[in-house]
PDB file of N, CA and C in Angstrom:
ATOM      1  N   UNK A   8       3.426 -47.631 -33.102  1.00  0.00           N
ATOM      2  CA  UNK A   8       2.953 -47.319 -31.864  1.00  0.00           C
ATOM      3  C   UNK A   8       4.179 -47.150 -30.912  1.00  0.00           C
ATOM      4  N   UNK A   9       3.976 -46.170 -29.918  1.00  0.00           N
ATOM      5  CA  UNK A   9       5.064 -45.854 -28.998  1.00  0.00           C
ATOM      6  C   UNK A   9       4.630 -46.210 -27.606  1.00  0.00           C
ATOM      7  N   UNK A  10       5.631 -46.492 -26.765  1.00  0.00           N
ATOM      8  CA  UNK A  10       5.410 -46.804 -25.367  1.00  0.00           C
ATOM      9  C   UNK A  10       6.328 -45.899 -24.570  1.00  0.00           C
ATOM     10  N   UNK A  11       5.790 -45.304 -23.614  1.00  0.00           N
ATOM     11  CA  UNK A  11       6.599 -44.476 -22.707  1.00  0.00           C
ATOM     12  C   UNK A  11       7.078 -45.215 -21.585  1.00  0.00           C
ATOM     13  N   UNK A  12       8.360 -45.276 -21.234  1.00  0.00           N
ATOM     14  CA  UNK A  12       9.020 -45.940 -20.177  1.00  0.00           C
ATOM     15  C   UNK A  12       9.727 -44.943 -19.273  1.00  0.00           C
ATOM     16  N   UNK A  13       9.302 -44.934 -18.015  1.00  0.00           N
ATOM     17  CA  UNK A  13       9.941 -44.043 -17.070  1.00  0.00           C
ATOM     18  C   UNK A  13      11.049 -44.832 -16.250  1.00  0.00           C
ATOM     19  N   UNK A  14      12.163 -44.274 -16.038  1.00  0.00           N
ATOM     20  CA  UNK A  14      13.167 -44.908 -15.143  1.00  0.00           C
ATOM     21  C   UNK A  14      13.427 -43.889 -14.054  1.00  0.00           C
ATOM     22  N   UNK A  15      13.651 -44.435 -12.924  1.00  0.00           N
ATOM     23  CA  UNK A  15      13.976 -43.627 -11.691  1.00  0.00           C
ATOM     24  C   UNK A  15      12.848 -43.497 -10.768  1.00  0.00           C
ATOM     25  N   UNK A  16      12.573 -42.350 -10.322  1.00  0.00           N
ATOM     26  CA  UNK A  16      11.501 -42.020  -9.320  1.00  0.00           C
ATOM     27  C   UNK A  16      10.142 -42.178  -9.927  1.00  0.00           C
ATOM     28  N   UNK A  17       9.290 -43.055  -9.365  1.00  0.00           N
ATOM     29  CA  UNK A  17       8.001 -43.230  -9.938  1.00  0.00           C
ATOM     30  C   UNK A  17       6.942 -42.425  -9.184  1.00  0.00           C
ATOM     31  N   UNK A  18       7.315 -41.908  -8.027  1.00  0.00           N
ATOM     32  CA  UNK A  18       6.422 -41.218  -7.195  1.00  0.00           C
ATOM     33  C   UNK A  18       6.501 -39.706  -7.688  1.00  0.00           C
ATOM     34  N   UNK A  19       5.304 -39.078  -7.690  1.00  0.00           N
ATOM     35  CA  UNK A  19       5.230 -37.644  -7.888  1.00  0.00           C
ATOM     36  C   UNK A  19       5.683 -36.884  -6.668  1.00  0.00           C
ATOM     37  N   UNK A  20       6.353 -35.835  -6.879  1.00  0.00           N
ATOM     38  CA  UNK A  20       6.770 -34.982  -5.749  1.00  0.00           C
ATOM     39  C   UNK A  20       5.620 -34.205  -5.278  1.00  0.00           C
ATOM     40  N   UNK A  21       5.226 -34.396  -4.021  1.00  0.00           N
ATOM     41  CA  UNK A  21       4.119 -33.577  -3.481  1.00  0.00           C
ATOM     42  C   UNK A  21       4.422 -32.089  -3.396  1.00  0.00           C
ATOM     43  N   UNK A  22       5.818 -31.804  -3.314  1.00  0.00           N
ATOM     44  CA  UNK A  22       6.060 -30.378  -3.259  1.00  0.00           C
ATOM     45  C   UNK A  22       5.800 -29.675  -4.540  1.00  0.00           C
ATOM     46  N   UNK A  23       5.928 -30.348  -5.675  1.00  0.00           N
ATOM     47  CA  UNK A  23       5.612 -29.743  -7.015  1.00  0.00           C
ATOM     48  C   UNK A  23       4.116 -29.436  -7.033  1.00  0.00           C
ATOM     49  N   UNK A  24       3.360 -30.407  -6.510  1.00  0.00           N
ATOM     50  CA  UNK A  24       1.835 -30.294  -6.595  1.00  0.00           C
ATOM     51  C   UNK A  24       1.498 -29.007  -5.698  1.00  0.00           C
ATOM     52  N   UNK A  25       2.041 -28.819  -4.591  1.00  0.00           N
ATOM     53  CA  UNK A  25       1.787 -27.685  -3.709  1.00  0.00           C
ATOM     54  C   UNK A  25       2.137 -26.382  -4.336  1.00  0.00           C
ATOM     55  N   UNK A  26       3.322 -26.427  -5.082  1.00  0.00           N
ATOM     56  CA  UNK A  26       3.686 -25.128  -5.792  1.00  0.00           C
ATOM     57  C   UNK A  26       2.746 -24.843  -6.875  1.00  0.00           C
ATOM     58  N   UNK A  27       2.272 -25.804  -7.570  1.00  0.00           N
ATOM     59  CA  UNK A  27       1.334 -25.583  -8.669  1.00  0.00           C
ATOM     60  C   UNK A  27       0.045 -25.005  -8.064  1.00  0.00           C
ATOM     61  N   UNK A  28      -0.422 -25.607  -7.009  1.00  0.00           N
ATOM     62  CA  UNK A  28      -1.652 -25.130  -6.372  1.00  0.00           C
ATOM     63  C   UNK A  28      -1.526 -23.685  -5.874  1.00  0.00           C
ATOM     64  N   UNK A  29      -0.347 -23.347  -5.294  1.00  0.00           N
ATOM     65  CA  UNK A  29      -0.105 -21.951  -4.827  1.00  0.00           C
ATOM     66  C   UNK A  29      -0.112 -21.038  -6.014  1.00  0.00           C
ATOM     67  N   UNK A  30       0.551 -21.370  -7.124  1.00  0.00           N
ATOM     68  CA  UNK A  30       0.612 -20.559  -8.305  1.00  0.00           C
ATOM     69  C   UNK A  30      -0.838 -20.322  -8.823  1.00  0.00           C
ATOM     70  N   UNK A  31      -1.618 -21.333  -8.831  1.00  0.00           N
ATOM     71  CA  UNK A  31      -3.063 -21.142  -9.301  1.00  0.00           C
ATOM     72  C   UNK A  31      -3.770 -20.259  -8.461  1.00  0.00           C
ATOM     73  N   UNK A  32      -3.652 -20.368  -7.213  1.00  0.00           N
ATOM     74  CA  UNK A  32      -4.348 -19.512  -6.195  1.00  0.00           C
ATOM     75  C   UNK A  32      -3.893 -18.085  -6.397  1.00  0.00           C
ATOM     76  N   UNK A  33      -2.631 -17.842  -6.535  1.00  0.00           N
ATOM     77  CA  UNK A  33      -2.122 -16.410  -6.755  1.00  0.00           C
ATOM     78  C   UNK A  33      -2.674 -15.861  -8.073  1.00  0.00           C
ATOM     79  N   UNK A  34      -2.581 -16.710  -9.104  1.00  0.00           N
ATOM     80  CA  UNK A  34      -3.130 -16.148 -10.375  1.00  0.00           C
ATOM     81  C   UNK A  34      -4.608 -15.855 -10.389  1.00  0.00           C
ATOM     82  N   UNK A  35      -5.310 -16.688  -9.616  1.00  0.00           N
ATOM     83  CA  UNK A  35      -6.778 -16.468  -9.467  1.00  0.00           C
ATOM     84  C   UNK A  35      -7.025 -15.217  -8.736  1.00  0.00           C
ATOM     85  N   UNK A  36      -6.281 -14.980  -7.645  1.00  0.00           N
ATOM     86  CA  UNK A  36      -6.493 -13.770  -6.836  1.00  0.00           C
ATOM     87  C   UNK A  36      -6.129 -12.536  -7.661  1.00  0.00           C
ATOM     88  N   UNK A  37      -5.056 -12.624  -8.423  1.00  0.00           N
ATOM     89  CA  UNK A  37      -4.735 -11.463  -9.331  1.00  0.00           C
ATOM     90  C   UNK A  37      -5.785 -11.206 -10.300  1.00  0.00           C
ATOM     91  N   UNK A  38      -6.440 -12.146 -10.960  1.00  0.00           N
ATOM     92  CA  UNK A  38      -7.444 -12.015 -11.900  1.00  0.00           C
ATOM     93  C   UNK A  38      -8.736 -11.439 -11.159  1.00  0.00           C
ATOM     94  N   UNK A  39      -8.955 -11.819  -9.915  1.00  0.00           N
ATOM     95  CA  UNK A  39     -10.091 -11.334  -9.214  1.00  0.00           C
ATOM     96  C   UNK A  39      -9.813  -9.853  -8.915  1.00  0.00           C
ATOM     97  N   UNK A  40      -8.644  -9.532  -8.485  1.00  0.00           N
ATOM     98  CA  UNK A  40      -8.202  -8.107  -8.218  1.00  0.00           C
ATOM     99  C   UNK A  40      -8.298  -7.289  -9.483  1.00  0.00           C
ATOM    100  N   UNK A  41      -7.932  -7.829 -10.635  1.00  0.00           N
ATOM    101  CA  UNK A  41      -7.987  -7.034 -11.906  1.00  0.00           C
ATOM    102  C   UNK A  41      -9.427  -6.801 -12.250  1.00  0.00           C
ATOM    103  N   UNK A  42     -10.355  -7.796 -12.090  1.00  0.00           N
ATOM    104  CA  UNK A  42     -11.750  -7.555 -12.322  1.00  0.00           C
ATOM    105  C   UNK A  42     -12.404  -6.540 -11.392  1.00  0.00           C
ATOM    106  N   UNK A  43     -11.989  -6.528 -10.162  1.00  0.00           N
ATOM    107  CA  UNK A  43     -12.451  -5.513  -9.256  1.00  0.00           C
ATOM    108  C   UNK A  43     -12.050  -4.123  -9.571  1.00  0.00           C
ATOM    109  N   UNK A  44     -10.803  -3.961 -10.036  1.00  0.00           N
ATOM    110  CA  UNK A  44     -10.271  -2.622 -10.424  1.00  0.00           C
ATOM    111  C   UNK A  44     -10.954  -2.206 -11.792  1.00  0.00           C
ATOM    112  N   UNK A  45     -11.227  -3.094 -12.682  1.00  0.00           N
ATOM    113  CA  UNK A  45     -11.885  -2.761 -13.948  1.00  0.00           C
ATOM    114  C   UNK A  45     -13.358  -2.322 -13.643  1.00  0.00           C
ATOM    115  N   UNK A  46     -13.997  -2.941 -12.727  1.00  0.00           N
ATOM    116  CA  UNK A  46     -15.353  -2.717 -12.331  1.00  0.00           C
ATOM    117  C   UNK A  46     -15.393  -1.321 -11.601  1.00  0.00           C
ATOM    118  N   UNK A  47     -14.401  -0.977 -10.787  1.00  0.00           N
ATOM    119  CA  UNK A  47     -14.280   0.314 -10.095  1.00  0.00           C
ATOM    120  C   UNK A  47     -14.048   1.392 -11.194  1.00  0.00           C
ATOM    121  N   UNK A  48     -13.212   1.221 -12.102  1.00  0.00           N
ATOM    122  CA  UNK A  48     -12.952   2.172 -13.139  1.00  0.00           C
ATOM    123  C   UNK A  48     -14.144   2.448 -13.959  1.00  0.00           C
ATOM    124  N   UNK A  49     -14.925   1.320 -14.353  1.00  0.00           N
ATOM    125  CA  UNK A  49     -16.054   1.461 -15.130  1.00  0.00           C
ATOM    126  C   UNK A  49     -17.117   2.311 -14.391  1.00  0.00           C
ATOM    127  N   UNK A  50     -17.313   2.059 -13.100  1.00  0.00           N
ATOM    128  CA  UNK A  50     -18.324   2.692 -12.313  1.00  0.00           C
ATOM    129  C   UNK A  50     -17.919   4.292 -12.194  1.00  0.00           C
ATOM    130  N   UNK A  51     -16.669   4.503 -12.112  1.00  0.00           N
ATOM    131  CA  UNK A  51     -16.138   5.914 -11.970  1.00  0.00           C
ATOM    132  C   UNK A  51     -16.435   6.629 -13.294  1.00  0.00           C
ATOM    133  N   UNK A  52     -16.150   5.985 -14.444  1.00  0.00           N
ATOM    134  CA  UNK A  52     -16.431   6.644 -15.780  1.00  0.00           C
ATOM    135  C   UNK A  52     -17.887   6.773 -15.939  1.00  0.00           C
ATOM    136  N   UNK A  53     -18.762   5.880 -15.599  1.00  0.00           N
ATOM    137  CA  UNK A  53     -20.149   6.040 -15.780  1.00  0.00           C
ATOM    138  C   UNK A  53     -20.780   7.183 -14.834  1.00  0.00           C
ATOM    139  N   UNK A  54     -20.228   7.348 -13.650  1.00  0.00           N
ATOM    140  CA  UNK A  54     -20.704   8.367 -12.752  1.00  0.00           C
ATOM    141  C   UNK A  54     -20.160   9.777 -13.049  1.00  0.00           C
ATOM    142  N   UNK A  55     -18.949   9.878 -13.609  1.00  0.00           N
ATOM    143  CA  UNK A  55     -18.373  11.218 -13.794  1.00  0.00           C
ATOM    144  C   UNK A  55     -18.302  11.769 -15.201  1.00  0.00           C
ATOM    145  N   UNK A  56     -18.593  11.001 -16.185  1.00  0.00           N
ATOM    146  CA  UNK A  56     -18.514  11.439 -17.570  1.00  0.00           C
ATOM    147  C   UNK A  56     -19.813  11.110 -18.311  1.00  0.00           C
ATOM    148  N   UNK A  57     -20.034  11.690 -19.399  1.00  0.00           N
ATOM    149  CA  UNK A  57     -21.174  11.640 -20.232  1.00  0.00           C
ATOM    150  C   UNK A  57     -21.129  10.286 -21.052  1.00  0.00           C
ATOM    151  N   UNK A  58     -21.066   9.176 -20.349  1.00  0.00           N
ATOM    152  CA  UNK A  58     -21.011   7.898 -20.911  1.00  0.00           C
ATOM    153  C   UNK A  58     -22.221   7.047 -20.628  1.00  0.00           C
ATOM    154  N   UNK A  59     -22.831   6.533 -21.691  1.00  0.00           N
ATOM    155  CA  UNK A  59     -24.041   5.713 -21.505  1.00  0.00           C
ATOM    156  C   UNK A  59     -23.776   4.249 -21.110  1.00  0.00           C
ATOM    157  N   UNK A  60     -22.665   3.800 -21.869  1.00  0.00           N
ATOM    158  CA  UNK A  60     -22.304   2.373 -21.649  1.00  0.00           C
ATOM    159  C   UNK A  60     -20.825   2.143 -22.018  1.00  0.00           C
ATOM    160  N   UNK A  61     -20.098   1.428 -21.163  1.00  0.00           N
ATOM    161  CA  UNK A  61     -18.717   1.136 -21.485  1.00  0.00           C
ATOM    162  C   UNK A  61     -18.751  -0.217 -22.368  1.00  0.00           C
ATOM    163  N   UNK A  62     -18.273  -0.183 -23.481  1.00  0.00           N
ATOM    164  CA  UNK A  62     -18.240  -1.249 -24.343  1.00  0.00           C
ATOM    165  C   UNK A  62     -17.047  -2.182 -24.194  1.00  0.00           C
ATOM    166  N   UNK A  63     -15.918  -1.648 -23.968  1.00  0.00           N
ATOM    167  CA  UNK A  63     -14.603  -2.448 -23.706  1.00  0.00           C
ATOM    168  C   UNK A  63     -13.623  -1.616 -22.993  1.00  0.00           C
ATOM    169  N   UNK A  64     -12.663  -2.290 -22.416  1.00  0.00           N
ATOM    170  CA  UNK A  64     -11.631  -1.592 -21.612  1.00  0.00           C
ATOM    171  C   UNK A  64     -10.361  -2.413 -21.600  1.00  0.00           C
ATOM    172  N   UNK A  65      -9.295  -1.817 -21.832  1.00  0.00           N
ATOM    173  CA  UNK A  65      -7.940  -2.431 -21.722  1.00  0.00           C
ATOM    174  C   UNK A  65      -7.116  -1.490 -20.836  1.00  0.00           C
ATOM    175  N   UNK A  66      -6.819  -1.951 -19.596  1.00  0.00           N
ATOM    176  CA  UNK A  66      -6.111  -1.191 -18.643  1.00  0.00           C
ATOM    177  C   UNK A  66      -4.909  -1.885 -18.153  1.00  0.00           C
ATOM    178  N   UNK A  67      -3.929  -1.026 -17.619  1.00  0.00           N
ATOM    179  CA  UNK A  67      -2.800  -1.515 -16.925  1.00  0.00           C
ATOM    180  C   UNK A  67      -2.819  -0.820 -15.556  1.00  0.00           C
ATOM    181  N   UNK A  68      -2.609  -1.494 -14.480  1.00  0.00           N
ATOM    182  CA  UNK A  68      -2.604  -0.795 -13.128  1.00  0.00           C
ATOM    183  C   UNK A  68      -1.396  -1.202 -12.291  1.00  0.00           C
ATOM    184  N   UNK A  69      -1.091  -0.327 -11.424  1.00  0.00           N
ATOM    185  CA  UNK A  69      -0.010  -0.600 -10.516  1.00  0.00           C
ATOM    186  C   UNK A  69      -0.519  -0.165  -9.082  1.00  0.00           C
ATOM    187  N   UNK A  70      -0.315  -0.966  -8.088  1.00  0.00           N
ATOM    188  CA  UNK A  70      -0.668  -0.624  -6.753  1.00  0.00           C
ATOM    189  C   UNK A  70       0.485  -0.142  -5.974  1.00  0.00           C
ATOM    190  N   UNK A  71       0.406   1.032  -5.353  1.00  0.00           N
ATOM    191  CA  UNK A  71       1.545   1.534  -4.675  1.00  0.00           C
ATOM    192  C   UNK A  71       1.040   1.906  -3.226  1.00  0.00           C
ATOM    193  N   UNK A  72       1.275   1.254  -2.168  1.00  0.00           N
ATOM    194  CA  UNK A  72       0.802   1.510  -0.860  1.00  0.00           C
ATOM    195  C   UNK A  72      -0.713   1.632  -0.978  1.00  0.00           C
ATOM    196  N   UNK A  73      -1.320   2.807  -0.777  1.00  0.00           N
ATOM    197  CA  UNK A  73      -2.724   2.960  -0.717  1.00  0.00           C
ATOM    198  C   UNK A  73      -3.302   3.535  -1.986  1.00  0.00           C
ATOM    199  N   UNK A  74      -2.466   3.769  -2.989  1.00  0.00           N
ATOM    200  CA  UNK A  74      -2.865   4.429  -4.251  1.00  0.00           C
ATOM    201  C   UNK A  74      -2.863   3.289  -5.387  1.00  0.00           C
ATOM    202  N   UNK A  75      -3.677   3.457  -6.373  1.00  0.00           N
ATOM    203  CA  UNK A  75      -3.790   2.613  -7.514  1.00  0.00           C
ATOM    204  C   UNK A  75      -3.653   3.477  -8.708  1.00  0.00           C
ATOM    205  N   UNK A  76      -2.590   3.299  -9.534  1.00  0.00           N
ATOM    206  CA  UNK A  76      -2.422   4.060 -10.784  1.00  0.00           C
ATOM    207  C   UNK A  76      -2.948   3.193 -11.929  1.00  0.00           C
ATOM    208  N   UNK A  77      -3.814   3.925 -12.784  1.00  0.00           N
ATOM    209  CA  UNK A  77      -4.434   3.136 -13.909  1.00  0.00           C
ATOM    210  C   UNK A  77      -4.178   3.956 -15.242  1.00  0.00           C
ATOM    211  N   UNK A  78      -3.858   3.207 -16.212  1.00  0.00           N
ATOM    212  CA  UNK A  78      -3.726   3.825 -17.539  1.00  0.00           C
ATOM    213  C   UNK A  78      -4.285   2.774 -18.560  1.00  0.00           C
ATOM    214  N   UNK A  79      -4.916   3.284 -19.627  1.00  0.00           N
ATOM    215  CA  UNK A  79      -5.416   2.337 -20.635  1.00  0.00           C
ATOM    216  C   UNK A  79      -6.339   3.077 -21.569  1.00  0.00           C
ATOM    217  N   UNK A  80      -7.120   2.213 -22.318  1.00  0.00           N
ATOM    218  CA  UNK A  80      -8.055   2.674 -23.312  1.00  0.00           C
ATOM    219  C   UNK A  80      -9.449   2.197 -22.983  1.00  0.00           C
ATOM    220  N   UNK A  81     -10.397   2.971 -23.337  1.00  0.00           N
ATOM    221  CA  UNK A  81     -11.808   2.620 -23.048  1.00  0.00           C
ATOM    222  C   UNK A  81     -12.634   2.895 -24.335  1.00  0.00           C
ATOM    223  N   UNK A  82     -13.526   1.924 -24.755  1.00  0.00           N
ATOM    224  CA  UNK A  82     -14.438   2.141 -25.820  1.00  0.00           C
ATOM    225  C   UNK A  82     -15.765   2.362 -25.152  1.00  0.00           C
ATOM    226  N   UNK A  83     -16.532   3.367 -25.518  1.00  0.00           N
ATOM    227  CA  UNK A  83     -17.785   3.645 -24.845  1.00  0.00           C
ATOM    228  C   UNK A  83     -18.875   4.229 -25.731  1.00  0.00           C
ATOM    229  N   UNK A  84     -20.014   4.207 -25.302  1.00  0.00           N
ATOM    230  CA  UNK A  84     -21.182   4.801 -26.032  1.00  0.00           C
ATOM    231  C   UNK A  84     -21.574   6.019 -25.333  1.00  0.00           C
ATOM    232  N   UNK A  85     -21.606   7.181 -26.097  1.00  0.00           N
ATOM    233  CA  UNK A  85     -21.865   8.513 -25.553  1.00  0.00           C
ATOM    234  C   UNK A  85     -23.343   8.646 -25.293  1.00  0.00           C
ATOM    235  N   UNK A  86     -23.703   9.475 -24.194  1.00  0.00           N
ATOM    236  CA  UNK A  86     -25.087   9.643 -23.875  1.00  0.00           C
ATOM    237  C   UNK A  86     -25.718  10.504 -24.920  1.00  0.00           C
TER     238      UNK A  86
END
């Protein structure tokens, strides 16, 4: 059996916890942004092409000022 012994500072640094929380919020907002872009691309495909259902999507996007560039692959069911 092993025992962990810590020497030195026993208090956790509150700054590290704040940084972790900020990183989690940023990653969560990026995933929300990605889901919104995927939803918008899916709606655009359904409205403008002869697509019955989008089965899967793998996209990469870049936001540049007011434009969003999207490239990727889409699996769909034809009408």
